[in-house]
JSON list of C-alpha atoms in Angstrom, two decimals:
[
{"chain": "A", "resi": 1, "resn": "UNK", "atom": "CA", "xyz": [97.78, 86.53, 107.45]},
{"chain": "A", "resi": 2, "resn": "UNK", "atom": "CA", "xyz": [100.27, 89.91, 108.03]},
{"chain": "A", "resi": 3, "resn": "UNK", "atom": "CA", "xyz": [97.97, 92.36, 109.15]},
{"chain": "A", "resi": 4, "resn": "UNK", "atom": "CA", "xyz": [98.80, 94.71, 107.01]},
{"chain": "A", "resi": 5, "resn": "UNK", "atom": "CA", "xyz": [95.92, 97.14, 105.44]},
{"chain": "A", "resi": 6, "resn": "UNK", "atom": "CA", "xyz": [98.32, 98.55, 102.26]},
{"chain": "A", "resi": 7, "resn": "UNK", "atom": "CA", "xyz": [98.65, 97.05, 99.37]},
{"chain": "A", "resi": 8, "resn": "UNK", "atom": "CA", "xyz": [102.03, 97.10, 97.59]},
{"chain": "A", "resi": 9, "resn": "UNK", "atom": "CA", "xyz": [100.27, 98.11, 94.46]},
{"chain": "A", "resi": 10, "resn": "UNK", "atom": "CA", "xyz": [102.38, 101.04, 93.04]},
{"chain": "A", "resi": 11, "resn": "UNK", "atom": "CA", "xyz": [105.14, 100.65, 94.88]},
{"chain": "A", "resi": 12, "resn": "UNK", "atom": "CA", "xyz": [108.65, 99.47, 93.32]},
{"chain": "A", "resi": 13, "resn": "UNK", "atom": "CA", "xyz": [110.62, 96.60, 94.43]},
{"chain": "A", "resi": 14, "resn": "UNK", "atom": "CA", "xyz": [112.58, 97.81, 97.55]},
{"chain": "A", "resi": 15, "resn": "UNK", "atom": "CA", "xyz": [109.45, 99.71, 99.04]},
{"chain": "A", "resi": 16, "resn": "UNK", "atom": "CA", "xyz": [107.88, 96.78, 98.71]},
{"chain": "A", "resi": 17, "resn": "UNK", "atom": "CA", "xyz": [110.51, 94.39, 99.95]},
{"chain": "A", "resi": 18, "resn": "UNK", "atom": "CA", "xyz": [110.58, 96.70, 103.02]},
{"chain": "A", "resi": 19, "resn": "UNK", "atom": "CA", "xyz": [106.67, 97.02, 103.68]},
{"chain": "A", "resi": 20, "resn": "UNK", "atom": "CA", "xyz": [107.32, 92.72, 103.72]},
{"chain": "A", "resi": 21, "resn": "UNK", "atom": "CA", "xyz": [110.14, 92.78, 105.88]},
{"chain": "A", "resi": 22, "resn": "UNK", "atom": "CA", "xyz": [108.02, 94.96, 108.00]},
{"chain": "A", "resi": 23, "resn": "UNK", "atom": "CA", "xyz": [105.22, 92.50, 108.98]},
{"chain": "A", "resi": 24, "resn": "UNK", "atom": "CA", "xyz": [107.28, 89.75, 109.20]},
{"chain": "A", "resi": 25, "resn": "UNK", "atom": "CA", "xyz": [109.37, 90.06, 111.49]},
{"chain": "A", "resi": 26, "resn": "UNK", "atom": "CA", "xyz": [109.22, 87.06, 113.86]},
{"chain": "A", "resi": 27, "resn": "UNK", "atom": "CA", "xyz": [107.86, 88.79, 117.06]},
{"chain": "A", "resi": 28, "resn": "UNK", "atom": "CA", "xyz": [104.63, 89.65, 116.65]},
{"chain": "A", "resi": 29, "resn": "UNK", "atom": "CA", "xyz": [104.24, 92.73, 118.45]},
{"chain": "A", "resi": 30, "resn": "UNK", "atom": "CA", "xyz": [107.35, 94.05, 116.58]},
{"chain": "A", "resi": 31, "resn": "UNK", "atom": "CA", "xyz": [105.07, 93.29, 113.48]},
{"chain": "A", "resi": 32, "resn": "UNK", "atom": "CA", "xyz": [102.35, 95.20, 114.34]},
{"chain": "A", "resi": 33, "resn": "UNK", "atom": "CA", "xyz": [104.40, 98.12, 114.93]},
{"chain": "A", "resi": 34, "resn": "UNK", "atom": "CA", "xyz": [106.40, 98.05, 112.36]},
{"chain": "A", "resi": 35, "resn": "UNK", "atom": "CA", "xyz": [104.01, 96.82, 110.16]},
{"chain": "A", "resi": 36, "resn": "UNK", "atom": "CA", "xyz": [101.50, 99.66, 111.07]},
{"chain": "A", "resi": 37, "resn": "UNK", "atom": "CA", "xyz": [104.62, 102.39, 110.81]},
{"chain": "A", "resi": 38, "resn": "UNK", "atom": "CA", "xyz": [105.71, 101.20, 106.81]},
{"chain": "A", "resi": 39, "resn": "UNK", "atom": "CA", "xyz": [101.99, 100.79, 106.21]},
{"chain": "A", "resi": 40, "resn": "UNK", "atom": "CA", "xyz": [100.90, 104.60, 106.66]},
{"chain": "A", "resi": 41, "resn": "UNK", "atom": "CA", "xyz": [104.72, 105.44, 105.80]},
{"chain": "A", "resi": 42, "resn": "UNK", "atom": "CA", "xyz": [106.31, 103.64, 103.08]},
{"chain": "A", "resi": 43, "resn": "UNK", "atom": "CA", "xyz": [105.00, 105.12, 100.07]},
{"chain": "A", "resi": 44, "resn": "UNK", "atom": "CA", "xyz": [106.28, 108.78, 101.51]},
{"chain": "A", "resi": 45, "resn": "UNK", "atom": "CA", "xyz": [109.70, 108.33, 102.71]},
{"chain": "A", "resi": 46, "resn": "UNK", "atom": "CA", "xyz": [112.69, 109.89, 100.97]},
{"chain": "A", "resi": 47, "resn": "UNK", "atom": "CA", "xyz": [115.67, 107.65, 99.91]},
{"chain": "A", "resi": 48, "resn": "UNK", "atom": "CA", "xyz": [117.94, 108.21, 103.01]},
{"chain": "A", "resi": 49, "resn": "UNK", "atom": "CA", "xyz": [114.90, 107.55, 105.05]},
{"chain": "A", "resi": 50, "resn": "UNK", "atom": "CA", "xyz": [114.73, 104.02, 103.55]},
{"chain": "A", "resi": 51, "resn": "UNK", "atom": "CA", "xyz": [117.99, 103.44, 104.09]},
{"chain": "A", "resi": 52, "resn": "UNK", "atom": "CA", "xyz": [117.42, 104.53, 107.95]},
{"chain": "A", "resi": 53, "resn": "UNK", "atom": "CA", "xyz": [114.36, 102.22, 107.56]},
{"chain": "A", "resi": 54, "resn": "UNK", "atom": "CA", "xyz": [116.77, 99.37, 106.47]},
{"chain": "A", "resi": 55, "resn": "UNK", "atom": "CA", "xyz": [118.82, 99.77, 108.91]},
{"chain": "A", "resi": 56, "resn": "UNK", "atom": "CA", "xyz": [116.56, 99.91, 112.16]},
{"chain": "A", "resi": 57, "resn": "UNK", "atom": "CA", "xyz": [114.85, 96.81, 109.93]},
{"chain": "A", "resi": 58, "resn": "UNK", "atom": "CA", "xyz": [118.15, 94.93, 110.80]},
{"chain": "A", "resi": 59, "resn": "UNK", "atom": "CA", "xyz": [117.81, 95.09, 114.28]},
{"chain": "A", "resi": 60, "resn": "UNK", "atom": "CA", "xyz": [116.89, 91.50, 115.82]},
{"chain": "A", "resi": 61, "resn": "UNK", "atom": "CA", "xyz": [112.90, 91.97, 117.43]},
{"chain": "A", "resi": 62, "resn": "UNK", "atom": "CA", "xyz": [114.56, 91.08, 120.94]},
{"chain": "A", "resi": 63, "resn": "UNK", "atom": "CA", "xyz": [117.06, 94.55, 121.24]},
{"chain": "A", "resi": 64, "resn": "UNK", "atom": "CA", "xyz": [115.02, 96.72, 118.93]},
{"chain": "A", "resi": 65, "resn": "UNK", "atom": "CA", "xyz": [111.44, 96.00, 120.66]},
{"chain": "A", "resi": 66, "resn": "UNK", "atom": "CA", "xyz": [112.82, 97.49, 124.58]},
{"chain": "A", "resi": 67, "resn": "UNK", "atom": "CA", "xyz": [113.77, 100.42, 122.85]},
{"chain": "A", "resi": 68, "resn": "UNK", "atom": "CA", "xyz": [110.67, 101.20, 120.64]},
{"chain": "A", "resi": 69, "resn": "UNK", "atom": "CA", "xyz": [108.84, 100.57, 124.03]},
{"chain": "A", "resi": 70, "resn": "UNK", "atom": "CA", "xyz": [110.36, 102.48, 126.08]},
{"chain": "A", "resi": 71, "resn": "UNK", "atom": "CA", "xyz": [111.97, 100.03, 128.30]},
{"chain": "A", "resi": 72, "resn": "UNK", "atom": "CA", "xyz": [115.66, 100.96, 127.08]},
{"chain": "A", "resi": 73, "resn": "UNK", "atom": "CA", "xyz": [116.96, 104.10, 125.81]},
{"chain": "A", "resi": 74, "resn": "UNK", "atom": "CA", "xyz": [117.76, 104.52, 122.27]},
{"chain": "A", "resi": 75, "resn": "UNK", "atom": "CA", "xyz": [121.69, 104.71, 121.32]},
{"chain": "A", "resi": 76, "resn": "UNK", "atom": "CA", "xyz": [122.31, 107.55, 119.72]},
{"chain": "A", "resi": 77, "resn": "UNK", "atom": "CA", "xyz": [124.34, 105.29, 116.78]},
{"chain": "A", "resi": 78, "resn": "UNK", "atom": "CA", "xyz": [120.74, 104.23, 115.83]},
{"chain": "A", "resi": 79, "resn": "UNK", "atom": "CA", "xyz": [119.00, 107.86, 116.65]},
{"chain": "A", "resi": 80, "resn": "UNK", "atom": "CA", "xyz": [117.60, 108.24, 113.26]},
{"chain": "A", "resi": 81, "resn": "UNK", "atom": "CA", "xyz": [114.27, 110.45, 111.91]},
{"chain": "A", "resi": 82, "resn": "UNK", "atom": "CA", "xyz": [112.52, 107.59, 110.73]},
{"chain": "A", "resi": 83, "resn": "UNK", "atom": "CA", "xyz": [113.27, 105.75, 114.49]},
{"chain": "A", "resi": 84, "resn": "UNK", "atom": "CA", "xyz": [111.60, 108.75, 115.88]},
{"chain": "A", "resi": 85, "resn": "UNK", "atom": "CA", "xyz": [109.05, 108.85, 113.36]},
{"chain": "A", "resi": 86, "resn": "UNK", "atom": "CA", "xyz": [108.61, 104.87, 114.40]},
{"chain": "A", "resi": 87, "resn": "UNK", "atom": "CA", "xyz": [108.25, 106.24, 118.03]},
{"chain": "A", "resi": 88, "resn": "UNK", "atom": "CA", "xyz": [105.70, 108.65, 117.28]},
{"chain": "A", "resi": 89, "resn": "UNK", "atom": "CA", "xyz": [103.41, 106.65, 115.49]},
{"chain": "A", "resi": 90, "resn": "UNK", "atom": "CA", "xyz": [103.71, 104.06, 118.43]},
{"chain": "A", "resi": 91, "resn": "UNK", "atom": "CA", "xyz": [102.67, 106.47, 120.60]},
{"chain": "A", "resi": 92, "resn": "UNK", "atom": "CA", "xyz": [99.15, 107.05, 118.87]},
{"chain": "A", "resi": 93, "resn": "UNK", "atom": "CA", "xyz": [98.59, 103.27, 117.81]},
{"chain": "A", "resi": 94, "resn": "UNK", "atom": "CA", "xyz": [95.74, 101.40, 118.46]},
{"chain": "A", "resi": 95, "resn": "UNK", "atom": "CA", "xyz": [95.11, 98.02, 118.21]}
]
């Protein structure tokens, strides 16, 4: 079981690798939130926001989890608008 509420009905082939690369991540916690994120966000983002998406998706669950938490601060090689748009979504998750 993922978690995931979205179905990737309608989507083409790298949205919906993404949106599975998304909830399985290895880390749980990293699933929910990125999970959560491409499930409200996938179907909307523009090309070089899935590419930012693919990028930040590359990130092992062990460096990228301290900084979507808080815990680190966020380089600014990785400073991205879909990181941010990761962080804000975060911020107003419930689970």
């Amino acid at each position: 079981m993922t978690g995931t509420k979205r179905s990737s009905e309608g989507l083409d082939a790298h949205r919906r690798k993404l949106l599975f690369r998304s909830w399985h991540r290895g880390m749980r916690e990293m699933d929910l939130i990125l999970g959560t994120f491409a499930d409200a966000e996938i179907g909307t983002l523009t090309a070089e926001e899935m590419d930012q998406y693919e990028r930040l998706l590359d990130i092992v669950d062990t460096e990228f989890l301290p900084l979507v938490t808080g815990e680190r601060p966020v380089p600014a090689e990785i400073d991205c608008a879909v990181l941010q748009k990761i962080l804000a979504s975060r911020r107003t998750m419930t689970f």
